[in-house]
mmCIF file of C-alpha atoms in Angstrom:
data_model
loop_
_atom_site.group_PDB
_atom_site.id
_atom_site.type_symbol
_atom_site.label_atom_id
_atom_site.label_comp_id
_atom_site.label_asym_id
_atom_site.label_seq_id
_atom_site.Cartn_x
_atom_site.Cartn_y
_atom_site.Cartn_z
ATOM 1 C CA MET N 1 2.008 10.512 -35.718
ATOM 2 C CA ALA N 2 4.462 12.415 -33.532
ATOM 3 C CA ARG N 3 7.336 10.486 -35.088
ATOM 4 C CA LEU N 4 6.147 11.378 -38.574
ATOM 5 C CA ARG N 5 5.856 15.039 -37.630
ATOM 6 C CA SER N 6 9.359 14.961 -36.156
ATOM 7 C CA ARG N 7 10.771 13.783 -39.500
ATOM 8 C CA THR N 8 8.964 16.355 -41.693
ATOM 9 C CA VAL N 9 12.001 18.590 -42.211
ATOM 10 C CA GLY N 10 14.186 15.574 -42.999
ATOM 11 C CA ARG N 11 11.742 14.373 -45.633
ATOM 12 C CA ARG N 12 11.597 17.820 -47.155
ATOM 13 C CA PHE N 13 15.371 18.013 -47.390
ATOM 14 C CA THR N 14 15.502 14.508 -48.897
ATOM 15 C CA ILE N 15 12.916 15.350 -51.547
ATOM 16 C CA LEU N 16 14.626 18.656 -52.285
ATOM 17 C CA TYR N 17 18.057 17.066 -52.762
ATOM 18 C CA ALA N 18 16.628 14.249 -54.896
ATOM 19 C CA THR N 19 14.587 16.661 -57.044
ATOM 20 C CA VAL N 20 17.552 18.944 -57.717
ATOM 21 C CA PHE N 21 19.746 15.943 -58.589
ATOM 22 C CA LEU N 22 17.148 14.425 -60.931
ATOM 23 C CA LEU N 23 16.438 17.720 -62.686
ATOM 24 C CA SER N 24 20.139 18.242 -63.222
ATOM 25 C CA GLY N 25 20.494 14.702 -64.608
ATOM 26 C CA ILE N 26 17.499 15.088 -66.905
ATOM 27 C CA GLY N 27 18.847 18.407 -68.189
ATOM 28 C CA LEU N 28 22.267 16.894 -68.879
ATOM 29 C CA ILE N 29 20.791 13.934 -70.750
ATOM 30 C CA ALA N 30 18.530 16.238 -72.806
ATOM 31 C CA LEU N 31 21.516 18.342 -73.869
ATOM 32 C CA ILE N 32 23.506 15.243 -74.864
ATOM 33 C CA TYR N 33 20.554 13.926 -76.888
ATOM 34 C CA LEU N 34 20.005 17.251 -78.631
ATOM 35 C CA PHE N 35 23.689 17.520 -79.561
ATOM 36 C CA SER N 36 23.644 13.984 -80.940
ATOM 37 C CA ARG N 37 20.584 14.792 -83.061
ATOM 38 C CA SER N 38 22.205 17.961 -84.364
ATOM 39 C CA ASP N 39 25.234 15.944 -85.559
ATOM 40 C CA MET N 40 22.857 13.721 -87.460
ATOM 41 C CA THR N 41 21.291 16.606 -89.363
ATOM 42 C CA LEU N 42 24.545 18.310 -90.411
ATOM 43 C CA SER N 43 24.427 16.380 -93.677
ATOM 44 C CA THR N 44 21.310 15.025 -95.362
ATOM 45 C CA PRO N 45 21.963 11.590 -96.782
ATOM 46 C CA GLY N 46 20.384 10.261 -99.958
ATOM 47 C CA GLN N 47 20.811 13.414 -102.090
ATOM 48 C CA PRO N 48 22.857 13.173 -105.319
ATOM 49 C CA PRO N 49 25.886 15.414 -105.570
ATOM 50 C CA PRO N 50 25.370 18.651 -107.466
ATOM 51 C CA GLY N 51 26.199 18.731 -111.141
ATOM 52 C CA GLY N 52 24.507 15.593 -112.438
ATOM 53 C CA PRO N 53 22.971 12.188 -111.756
ATOM 54 C CA ALA N 54 24.461 9.894 -109.278
ATOM 55 C CA THR N 55 27.178 7.623 -110.564
ATOM 56 C CA GLY N 56 27.872 4.173 -109.227
ATOM 57 C CA VAL N 57 30.417 5.499 -106.776
ATOM 58 C CA ALA N 58 28.113 8.280 -105.709
ATOM 59 C CA GLN N 59 25.258 5.808 -105.223
ATOM 60 C CA HIS N 60 27.510 3.686 -103.081
ATOM 61 C CA VAL N 61 28.386 6.737 -100.978
ATOM 62 C CA LEU N 62 24.703 7.524 -100.565
ATOM 63 C CA ASP N 63 23.990 3.984 -99.418
ATOM 64 C CA LEU N 64 26.800 4.197 -96.896
ATOM 65 C CA GLU N 65 25.455 7.509 -95.641
ATOM 66 C CA ARG N 66 21.976 6.001 -95.229
ATOM 67 C CA GLN N 67 23.401 3.052 -93.314
ATOM 68 C CA LEU N 68 25.419 5.419 -91.151
ATOM 69 C CA ALA N 69 22.293 7.509 -90.463
ATOM 70 C CA ASP N 70 20.354 4.378 -89.498
ATOM 71 C CA VAL N 71 23.156 3.294 -87.160
ATOM 72 C CA HIS N 72 23.282 6.799 -85.706
ATOM 73 C CA ALA N 73 19.502 6.830 -85.147
ATOM 74 C CA GLN N 74 19.659 3.395 -83.512
ATOM 75 C CA GLN N 75 22.476 4.574 -81.238
ATOM 76 C CA SER N 76 20.421 7.663 -80.351
ATOM 77 C CA ARG N 77 17.446 5.461 -79.397
ATOM 78 C CA GLN N 78 19.708 3.225 -77.333
ATOM 79 C CA LEU N 79 21.222 6.283 -75.681
ATOM 80 C CA LEU N 80 17.740 7.607 -74.857
ATOM 81 C CA PHE N 81 16.596 4.240 -73.519
ATOM 82 C CA GLY N 82 19.757 3.822 -71.463
ATOM 83 C CA SER N 83 19.390 7.362 -70.169
ATOM 84 C CA LEU N 84 15.839 6.650 -69.010
ATOM 85 C CA ILE N 85 17.017 3.537 -67.158
ATOM 86 C CA ALA N 86 19.851 5.552 -65.627
ATOM 87 C CA ILE N 87 17.344 8.206 -64.499
ATOM 88 C CA VAL N 88 15.204 5.567 -62.766
ATOM 89 C CA VAL N 89 18.235 4.038 -61.026
ATOM 90 C CA MET N 90 19.623 7.397 -60.031
ATOM 91 C CA ALA N 91 16.205 8.412 -58.694
ATOM 92 C CA ALA N 92 16.513 5.696 -56.046
ATOM 93 C CA VAL N 93 20.163 6.531 -55.444
ATOM 94 C CA SER N 94 19.387 10.246 -55.127
ATOM 95 C CA LEU N 95 16.673 9.532 -52.549
ATOM 96 C CA LEU N 96 19.134 7.496 -50.491
ATOM 97 C CA LEU N 97 21.867 10.101 -50.797
ATOM 98 C CA GLY N 98 19.374 12.861 -50.066
ATOM 99 C CA ARG N 99 18.296 11.097 -46.888
ATOM 100 C CA ILE N 100 21.909 10.691 -45.784
ATOM 101 C CA LEU N 101 22.673 14.338 -46.510
ATOM 102 C CA ALA N 102 19.514 15.485 -44.738
ATOM 103 C CA GLY N 103 20.410 13.384 -41.712
ATOM 104 C CA HIS N 104 23.892 14.855 -41.661
ATOM 105 C CA VAL N 105 22.573 18.406 -41.909
ATOM 106 C CA LEU N 106 19.895 17.896 -39.225
ATOM 107 C CA ARG N 107 22.079 15.880 -36.817
ATOM 108 C CA PRO N 108 23.177 18.948 -34.786
ATOM 109 C CA LEU N 109 19.544 19.993 -34.415
ATOM 110 C CA ARG N 110 18.566 16.516 -33.184
ATOM 111 C CA LEU N 111 21.373 16.613 -30.637
ATOM 112 C CA ILE N 112 20.205 20.019 -29.429
ATOM 113 C CA THR N 113 16.615 18.784 -29.185
ATOM 114 C CA ALA N 114 17.591 15.671 -27.216
ATOM 115 C CA ALA N 115 19.778 17.668 -24.829
ATOM 116 C CA THR N 116 17.043 20.253 -24.292
ATOM 117 C CA ARG N 117 14.486 17.543 -23.477
ATOM 118 C CA ARG N 118 16.764 16.181 -20.751
ATOM 119 C CA ILE N 119 16.865 19.565 -19.039
ATOM 120 C CA SER N 120 14.070 20.136 -16.515
ATOM 121 C CA ALA N 121 13.312 22.644 -13.751
ATOM 122 C CA ASP N 122 15.628 20.664 -11.459
ATOM 123 C CA THR N 123 18.557 20.558 -13.921
ATOM 124 C CA LEU N 124 18.625 24.095 -15.255
ATOM 125 C CA ASP N 125 22.349 24.272 -14.491
ATOM 126 C CA GLN N 126 23.049 22.037 -17.507
ATOM 127 C CA ARG N 127 24.009 23.628 -20.819
ATOM 128 C CA LEU N 128 24.103 22.447 -24.426
ATOM 129 C CA ALA N 129 27.669 23.765 -24.907
ATOM 130 C CA VAL N 130 27.712 22.979 -28.630
ATOM 131 C CA ALA N 131 31.225 23.151 -30.093
ATOM 132 C CA GLY N 132 32.006 23.961 -33.684
ATOM 133 C CA PRO N 133 32.191 26.827 -36.146
ATOM 134 C CA GLU N 134 30.235 30.011 -35.591
ATOM 135 C CA ASP N 135 27.307 29.062 -37.807
ATOM 136 C CA GLU N 136 23.522 29.172 -37.471
ATOM 137 C CA VAL N 137 23.378 25.926 -35.453
ATOM 138 C CA LYS N 138 25.870 27.144 -32.863
ATOM 139 C CA GLU N 139 24.071 30.461 -32.679
ATOM 140 C CA LEU N 140 20.820 28.609 -31.926
ATOM 141 C CA ALA N 141 22.515 26.490 -29.235
ATOM 142 C CA ASP N 142 24.075 29.563 -27.623
ATOM 143 C CA THR N 143 20.679 31.259 -27.617
ATOM 144 C CA VAL N 144 19.127 28.259 -25.851
ATOM 145 C CA ASP N 145 21.995 28.279 -23.312
ATOM 146 C CA GLY N 146 21.335 31.945 -22.621
ATOM 147 C CA LEU N 147 17.645 31.215 -22.100
ATOM 148 C CA LEU N 148 18.504 28.403 -19.681
ATOM 149 C CA ALA N 149 20.812 30.715 -17.744
ATOM 150 C CA ARG N 150 18.040 33.282 -17.375
ATOM 151 C CA LEU N 151 15.546 30.608 -16.318
ATOM 152 C CA GLU N 152 17.999 29.213 -13.763
ATOM 153 C CA ALA N 153 18.522 32.672 -12.276
ATOM 154 C CA SER N 154 14.774 33.255 -12.162
ATOM 155 C CA PHE N 155 14.047 29.912 -10.472
ATOM 156 C CA ALA N 156 16.874 30.399 -7.981
ATOM 157 C CA ALA N 157 15.659 33.901 -7.121
ATOM 158 C CA GLN N 158 12.126 32.637 -6.600
ATOM 159 C CA ARG N 159 13.245 29.824 -4.312
ATOM 160 C CA ARG N 160 15.550 32.126 -2.349
ATOM 161 C CA PHE N 161 12.674 34.531 -1.893
ATOM 162 C CA VAL N 162 10.410 31.793 -0.541
ATOM 163 C CA ALA N 163 13.086 30.570 1.856
ATOM 164 C CA ASN N 164 14.079 34.064 3.010
ATOM 165 C CA ALA N 165 10.482 35.209 3.398
ATOM 166 C CA SER N 166 9.676 32.120 5.457
ATOM 167 C CA HIS N 167 12.635 32.786 7.740
ATOM 168 C CA GLU N 168 11.808 36.478 8.110
ATOM 169 C CA LEU N 169 8.153 35.827 8.881
ATOM 170 C CA ARG N 170 9.048 33.556 11.763
ATOM 171 C CA THR N 171 10.474 36.471 13.747
ATOM 172 C CA PRO N 172 7.184 38.438 14.100
ATOM 173 C CA LEU N 173 5.322 35.189 14.735
ATOM 174 C CA THR N 174 7.682 34.412 17.596
ATOM 175 C CA THR N 175 7.157 37.922 18.955
ATOM 176 C CA ILE N 176 3.359 37.556 18.793
ATOM 177 C CA ARG N 177 3.529 34.171 20.539
ATOM 178 C CA ALA N 178 5.730 35.646 23.312
ATOM 179 C CA SER N 179 3.320 38.549 23.794
ATOM 180 C CA LEU N 180 0.422 36.100 24.177
ATOM 181 C CA ASP N 181 2.363 34.123 26.757
ATOM 182 C CA VAL N 182 3.061 37.315 28.722
ATOM 183 C CA ALA N 183 -0.593 38.380 28.605
ATOM 184 C CA VAL N 184 -1.869 34.989 29.771
ATOM 185 C CA ALA N 185 0.816 34.706 32.476
ATOM 186 C CA LYS N 186 -0.434 37.831 34.271
ATOM 187 C CA PRO N 187 -2.221 37.284 37.584
ATOM 188 C CA GLN N 188 -5.906 36.558 37.032
ATOM 189 C CA PRO N 189 -6.068 37.192 33.296
ATOM 190 C CA ALA N 190 -9.468 37.940 31.834
ATOM 191 C CA ALA N 191 -11.398 34.995 30.451
ATOM 192 C CA GLN N 192 -11.706 36.738 27.101
ATOM 193 C CA THR N 193 -7.931 37.201 26.988
ATOM 194 C CA VAL N 194 -7.338 33.491 27.617
ATOM 195 C CA ALA N 195 -9.887 32.490 24.976
ATOM 196 C CA LEU N 196 -8.430 34.950 22.456
ATOM 197 C CA ALA N 197 -4.905 33.717 23.188
ATOM 198 C CA GLY N 198 -5.991 30.142 22.513
ATOM 199 C CA ARG N 199 -7.523 31.042 19.167
ATOM 200 C CA VAL N 200 -4.513 33.127 18.141
ATOM 201 C CA ARG N 201 -2.128 30.307 19.115
ATOM 202 C CA THR N 202 -4.087 27.922 16.927
ATOM 203 C CA GLU N 203 -3.712 30.252 13.963
ATOM 204 C CA LEU N 204 -0.041 30.814 14.771
ATOM 205 C CA ASP N 205 0.542 27.075 14.770
ATOM 206 C CA ARG N 206 -1.157 26.881 11.405
ATOM 207 C CA VAL N 207 1.030 29.662 9.977
ATOM 208 C CA ASP N 208 4.110 27.969 11.462
ATOM 209 C CA ARG N 209 3.253 24.752 9.654
ATOM 210 C CA LEU N 210 2.708 26.701 6.443
ATOM 211 C CA LEU N 211 6.081 28.435 6.748
ATOM 212 C CA GLU N 212 7.808 25.173 7.561
ATOM 213 C CA GLY N 213 6.216 23.703 4.444
ATOM 214 C CA PHE N 214 7.594 26.607 2.392
ATOM 215 C CA LEU N 215 11.083 25.980 3.761
ATOM 216 C CA VAL N 216 10.988 22.247 3.030
ATOM 217 C CA LEU N 217 9.545 22.871 -0.438
ATOM 218 C CA ALA N 218 12.232 25.453 -1.253
ATOM 219 C CA ARG N 219 15.001 23.145 -0.065
ATOM 220 C CA ALA N 220 13.657 20.173 -1.999
ATOM 221 C CA GLN N 221 13.243 22.236 -5.175
ATOM 222 C CA HIS N 222 16.867 23.383 -4.920
ATOM 223 C CA GLY N 223 17.820 19.720 -5.294
ATOM 224 C CA VAL N 224 20.950 20.185 -3.152
ATOM 225 C CA LEU N 225 21.196 17.094 -0.937
ATOM 226 C CA PRO N 226 24.661 16.963 0.648
ATOM 227 C CA ASP N 227 23.588 14.539 3.385
ATOM 228 C CA ARG N 228 22.833 11.524 1.176
ATOM 229 C CA VAL N 229 22.971 8.346 3.270
ATOM 230 C CA PRO N 230 21.234 4.956 3.072
ATOM 231 C CA VAL N 231 17.681 5.306 4.380
ATOM 232 C CA SER N 232 15.022 2.647 4.929
ATOM 233 C CA LEU N 233 11.564 3.763 3.856
ATOM 234 C CA ALA N 234 10.068 1.002 6.019
ATOM 235 C CA GLU N 235 11.761 2.332 9.156
ATOM 236 C CA LEU N 236 10.601 5.866 8.423
ATOM 237 C CA ALA N 237 7.041 4.621 7.867
ATOM 238 C CA GLY N 238 7.113 2.631 11.131
ATOM 239 C CA GLU N 239 8.300 5.677 13.091
ATOM 240 C CA ALA N 240 5.682 7.927 11.487
ATOM 241 C CA LEU N 241 2.900 5.431 12.255
ATOM 242 C CA ALA N 242 3.992 5.100 15.875
ATOM 243 C CA ALA N 243 4.038 8.896 16.298
ATOM 244 C CA ARG N 244 0.511 9.162 14.897
ATOM 245 C CA ALA N 245 -1.079 6.316 16.822
ATOM 246 C CA ALA N 246 -3.298 8.757 18.748
ATOM 247 C CA ALA N 247 -4.603 10.384 15.561
ATOM 248 C CA VAL N 248 -5.271 6.952 14.054
ATOM 249 C CA ALA N 249 -7.169 5.833 17.162
ATOM 250 C CA GLU N 250 -9.152 9.088 17.304
ATOM 251 C CA LYS N 251 -10.546 8.521 13.801
ATOM 252 C CA GLU N 252 -10.962 4.766 14.439
ATOM 253 C CA LEU N 253 -8.864 3.905 11.410
ATOM 254 C CA THR N 254 -7.616 0.436 10.573
ATOM 255 C CA VAL N 255 -4.022 0.473 9.359
ATOM 256 C CA GLU N 256 -2.835 -2.556 7.397
ATOM 257 C CA ASP N 257 0.924 -2.926 7.757
ATOM 258 C CA GLY N 258 2.495 -4.171 4.537
ATOM 259 C CA LEU N 259 6.051 -3.161 5.437
ATOM 260 C CA THR N 260 7.452 -6.509 4.350
ATOM 261 C CA SER N 261 10.772 -5.111 3.081
ATOM 262 C CA GLN N 262 13.108 -2.358 4.191
ATOM 263 C CA ALA N 263 13.031 -0.519 0.814
ATOM 264 C CA TRP N 264 16.509 0.988 1.053
ATOM 265 C CA THR N 265 17.224 4.159 -0.873
ATOM 266 C CA ARG N 266 19.871 6.866 -0.573
ATOM 267 C CA GLY N 267 19.109 10.479 0.203
ATOM 268 C CA SER N 268 18.463 13.105 2.854
ATOM 269 C CA PRO N 269 17.025 11.478 6.023
ATOM 270 C CA GLU N 270 15.254 14.701 6.962
ATOM 271 C CA LEU N 271 13.567 15.184 3.607
ATOM 272 C CA LEU N 272 12.701 11.512 3.155
ATOM 273 C CA SER N 273 11.228 11.464 6.671
ATOM 274 C CA ARG N 274 9.112 14.472 5.742
ATOM 275 C CA LEU N 275 8.007 12.699 2.565
ATOM 276 C CA VAL N 276 6.792 9.659 4.513
ATOM 277 C CA GLN N 277 5.153 11.784 7.212
ATOM 278 C CA ASN N 278 3.267 13.874 4.663
ATOM 279 C CA LEU N 279 1.939 10.795 2.885
ATOM 280 C CA ILE N 280 0.743 9.235 6.142
ATOM 281 C CA ASP N 281 -0.689 12.540 7.406
ATOM 282 C CA ASN N 282 -2.523 12.926 4.111
ATOM 283 C CA ALA N 283 -3.953 9.411 4.470
ATOM 284 C CA ILE N 284 -5.110 10.115 8.040
ATOM 285 C CA VAL N 285 -6.489 13.632 7.601
ATOM 286 C CA HIS N 286 -8.297 12.958 4.326
ATOM 287 C CA ASN N 287 -9.987 9.799 5.518
ATOM 288 C CA ARG N 288 -13.446 9.069 6.844
ATOM 289 C CA ARG N 289 -14.036 7.934 10.398
ATOM 290 C CA GLY N 290 -13.729 4.170 10.666
ATOM 291 C CA GLY N 291 -11.864 3.981 7.349
ATOM 292 C CA TRP N 292 -8.700 2.096 6.501
ATOM 293 C CA ILE N 293 -5.130 2.736 5.415
ATOM 294 C CA ARG N 294 -2.687 0.321 3.824
ATOM 295 C CA ILE N 295 1.044 1.111 3.935
ATOM 296 C CA ALA N 296 3.449 -1.159 2.052
ATOM 297 C CA THR N 297 7.084 -1.153 0.931
ATOM 298 C CA GLU N 298 8.857 -2.971 -1.876
ATOM 299 C CA ASP N 299 12.576 -3.425 -2.523
ATOM 300 C CA GLY N 300 14.372 -2.755 -5.812
ATOM 301 C CA ASP N 301 16.529 -5.416 -7.483
ATOM 302 C CA GLY N 302 19.660 -3.288 -7.893
ATOM 303 C CA THR N 303 19.453 -2.885 -11.663
ATOM 304 C CA TYR N 304 18.092 0.631 -11.735
ATOM 305 C CA ASP N 305 17.784 2.254 -15.118
ATOM 306 C CA THR N 306 16.429 5.783 -15.305
ATOM 307 C CA GLY N 307 14.849 5.072 -18.647
ATOM 308 C CA ALA N 308 12.945 1.854 -18.172
ATOM 309 C CA ASP N 309 13.485 -0.504 -15.232
ATOM 310 C CA GLU N 310 10.776 0.355 -12.710
ATOM 311 C CA ALA N 311 11.294 -2.948 -10.895
ATOM 312 C CA SER N 312 14.594 -1.685 -9.516
ATOM 313 C CA ARG N 313 13.020 1.124 -7.494
ATOM 314 C CA ALA N 314 12.366 1.042 -3.774
ATOM 315 C CA ARG N 315 8.686 1.857 -3.311
ATOM 316 C CA LEU N 316 6.474 3.196 -0.567
ATOM 317 C CA VAL N 317 2.769 2.679 -1.232
ATOM 318 C CA VAL N 318 0.076 4.431 0.829
ATOM 319 C CA GLU N 319 -3.472 3.423 -0.045
ATOM 320 C CA THR N 320 -6.771 4.594 1.437
ATOM 321 C CA GLY N 321 -10.445 3.943 0.910
ATOM 322 C CA GLY N 322 -13.172 6.544 0.550
ATOM 323 C CA SER N 323 -15.320 8.144 -2.085
ATOM 324 C CA VAL N 324 -14.627 7.904 -5.810
ATOM 325 C CA LEU N 325 -12.290 10.707 -6.929
ATOM 326 C CA ASP N 326 -11.598 12.352 -10.268
ATOM 327 C CA GLN N 327 -8.175 11.421 -11.715
ATOM 328 C CA GLU N 328 -7.804 14.772 -13.477
ATOM 329 C CA GLN N 329 -8.262 16.639 -10.179
ATOM 330 C CA VAL N 330 -5.950 14.237 -8.349
ATOM 331 C CA ASP N 331 -3.181 14.879 -10.905
ATOM 332 C CA ARG N 332 -3.172 18.545 -9.861
ATOM 333 C CA LEU N 333 -2.593 17.779 -6.172
ATOM 334 C CA THR N 334 1.189 17.916 -6.624
ATOM 335 C CA GLN N 335 0.912 21.659 -7.270
ATOM 336 C CA PRO N 336 1.107 24.024 -4.243
ATOM 337 C CA PHE N 337 -2.241 24.975 -2.660
ATOM 338 C CA GLU N 338 -4.190 22.546 -4.836
ATOM 339 C CA ARG N 339 -6.976 20.716 -3.013
ATOM 340 C CA LEU N 340 -9.844 18.525 -4.023
ATOM 341 C CA GLY N 341 -13.395 19.711 -3.559
ATOM 342 C CA THR N 342 -14.395 21.195 -0.219
ATOM 343 C CA ASP N 343 -16.516 18.129 0.437
ATOM 344 C CA ARG N 344 -13.340 16.048 0.836
ATOM 345 C CA THR N 345 -12.826 15.068 4.462
ATOM 346 C CA GLY N 346 -10.178 17.153 6.188
ATOM 347 C CA SER N 347 -9.689 19.683 3.386
ATOM 348 C CA GLN N 348 -10.270 22.574 5.759
ATOM 349 C CA GLU N 349 -7.352 21.369 7.886
ATOM 350 C CA SER N 350 -4.858 21.214 5.012
ATOM 351 C CA SER N 351 -2.571 23.969 3.753
ATOM 352 C CA GLY N 352 -2.405 22.444 0.281
ATOM 353 C CA LEU N 353 1.377 21.940 0.418
ATOM 354 C CA GLY N 354 1.606 18.322 1.562
ATOM 355 C CA LEU N 355 1.698 16.485 -1.756
ATOM 356 C CA SER N 356 3.574 19.292 -3.515
ATOM 357 C CA ILE N 357 6.342 18.869 -0.916
ATOM 358 C CA VAL N 358 6.256 15.108 -1.483
ATOM 359 C CA ALA N 359 6.539 15.608 -5.262
ATOM 360 C CA ALA N 360 9.482 18.004 -4.841
ATOM 361 C CA ILE N 361 11.332 15.622 -2.493
ATOM 362 C CA VAL N 362 10.758 12.648 -4.802
ATOM 363 C CA SER N 363 12.011 14.659 -7.791
ATOM 364 C CA ALA N 364 15.087 15.876 -5.869
ATOM 365 C CA HIS N 365 16.000 12.227 -5.159
ATOM 366 C CA GLY N 366 15.507 11.130 -8.781
ATOM 367 C CA GLY N 367 12.295 9.230 -8.037
ATOM 368 C CA ARG N 368 8.764 9.220 -9.377
ATOM 369 C CA LEU N 369 5.459 9.943 -7.672
ATOM 370 C CA ASP N 370 2.289 8.287 -8.906
ATOM 371 C CA LEU N 371 -1.218 9.264 -7.754
ATOM 372 C CA ARG N 372 -3.971 6.890 -8.818
ATOM 373 C CA VAL N 373 -7.631 6.894 -7.911
ATOM 374 C CA ARG N 374 -9.070 3.542 -6.898
ATOM 375 C CA PRO N 375 -12.068 2.478 -9.023
ATOM 376 C CA GLU N 376 -13.929 1.422 -5.882
ATOM 377 C CA GLY N 377 -13.086 4.707 -4.132
ATOM 378 C CA GLY N 378 -10.085 6.231 -2.396
ATOM 379 C CA LEU N 379 -6.526 6.994 -3.458
ATOM 380 C CA LYS N 380 -3.311 5.044 -4.022
ATOM 381 C CA VAL N 381 -0.036 6.965 -3.764
ATOM 382 C CA THR N 382 3.256 5.342 -4.823
ATOM 383 C CA ALA N 383 6.637 6.958 -4.214
ATOM 384 C CA ALA N 384 9.226 5.033 -6.270
ATOM 385 C CA MET N 385 12.825 5.919 -5.357
ATOM 386 C CA PRO N 386 16.124 4.665 -6.814
ATOM 387 C CA SER N 387 17.213 1.713 -4.713
ATOM 388 C CA ALA N 388 20.373 2.161 -2.635
ATOM 389 C CA GLU N 389 22.031 -0.842 -4.306
ATOM 390 C CA SER N 390 21.420 0.571 -7.774
ATOM 391 C CA LEU N 391 23.153 3.810 -6.788
ATOM 392 C CA ASP N 392 26.125 2.313 -4.953
ATOM 393 C CA GLY N 393 26.506 -1.155 -6.465
ATOM 394 C CA PRO N 394 25.770 -4.468 -4.770
ATOM 395 C CA ASP N 395 28.302 -3.848 -2.007
ATOM 396 C CA GLY N 396 27.521 -0.186 -1.458
ATOM 397 C CA VAL N 397 24.871 -0.546 1.253
ATOM 398 C CA ASP N 398 24.663 -2.944 4.163
ATOM 399 C CA CYS N 399 20.951 -3.683 4.145
ATOM 400 C CA PRO N 400 19.692 -5.625 7.145
ATOM 401 C CA ASP N 401 17.630 -8.712 6.601
ATOM 402 C CA VAL N 402 13.923 -7.986 6.263
ATOM 403 C CA SER N 403 13.188 -10.359 9.125
ATOM 404 C CA ASP N 404 14.720 -7.775 11.459
ATOM 405 C CA ALA N 405 12.032 -5.245 10.569
ATOM 406 C CA PRO N 406 9.703 -4.281 13.410
ATOM 407 C CA HIS N 407 6.570 -4.876 11.326
ATOM 408 C CA GLY N 408 5.174 -7.927 9.647
ATOM 409 C CA PRO N 409 2.761 -8.424 6.797
ATOM 410 C CA ASP N 410 -0.124 -9.540 8.976
ATOM 411 C CA ARG N 411 0.084 -7.005 11.746
ATOM 412 C CA LEU N 412 -2.686 -4.379 12.016
ATOM 413 C CA ILE N 413 -1.801 -1.114 13.735
ATOM 414 C CA GLY N 414 -4.454 1.046 15.290
ATOM 415 C CA GLU N 415 -7.233 -1.432 14.649
ATOM 416 C CA THR N 416 -10.297 -0.518 16.634
ATOM 417 C CA PRO N 417 -11.732 -3.471 18.559
#
């Protein structure tokens, strides 16, 4: 249906061209036929010459005139019949020519549409830059380029504001933290002062994490990644799991290690590390006591194609159990400050930026993030990144053998006895 709607203008142009051509042809044939009929009626055959009865010669002339009129009438019928056949043939030809002409006229608009679709919030620096005469099509393209320039400036200003505000807010927070340390360090501080300092520090830590999330989100949304190097998603996941062993043990979670491949990609080590940490933190925080987590990696095959070949992506999969979730609500989790219902475990501990930061980092690296609810309960998150080999060629990255990885497919980390 969408394809049919997209061709509506082309069909209209085709029908218009064909109709104008056919009407012109029919009008021309009608004029030719009328002129031929008028020639036939200039003289009326079969009438004797004035001044007396028809003689033998005159009768012979009349017979010749009758024969000539019959031949003329037969030729007129043949001309009409041939003209009708020509109209039918030219109807098909006019439709074909009309389609070609419509395609030629609409081709610049299709190019503009395709180029505009390729431009997203992360590629607002691209322009249509249509070359050609100063006509309506170029005016439309220049208008779209102007709109993109304004959008790019608006997005850049918004991201700069977030980054600058986050930096500026850290200064008073540091001052407040130092004042608390001074108050508590006094000889024999009051018990209420110590208790208040502890509560304020907790809130300060929470604000610090929120500001740090703003900074990472702003940087990822800028899409400027000068430090692109080969990075193993499996190694990042192993390090993040090791650093969170205490949190895993505290909630008595069983972690199934499916890091069977290194899953090499190319990008910012800092941002990719944050991506992995956020996914694992999300799986730990939003999990029930005694639950389970499965973390797996998959390698790409080096034939990455941005349009179709998903098998070429290096993947990190984080899967958890739990209650049955709503897919429509889960789809909104990549937006800042979006949370599931308050009954979800750990929601009160979350700032609502975790998965939005993950989505921004994945997008900045040209990957795709997929959030899927499990029919039996829980969530499955897949971060699919362009494989390092697909970006650099088969000899671009020296990927160690998977047997050197510190984890195996059957190892369980944090399993409670």
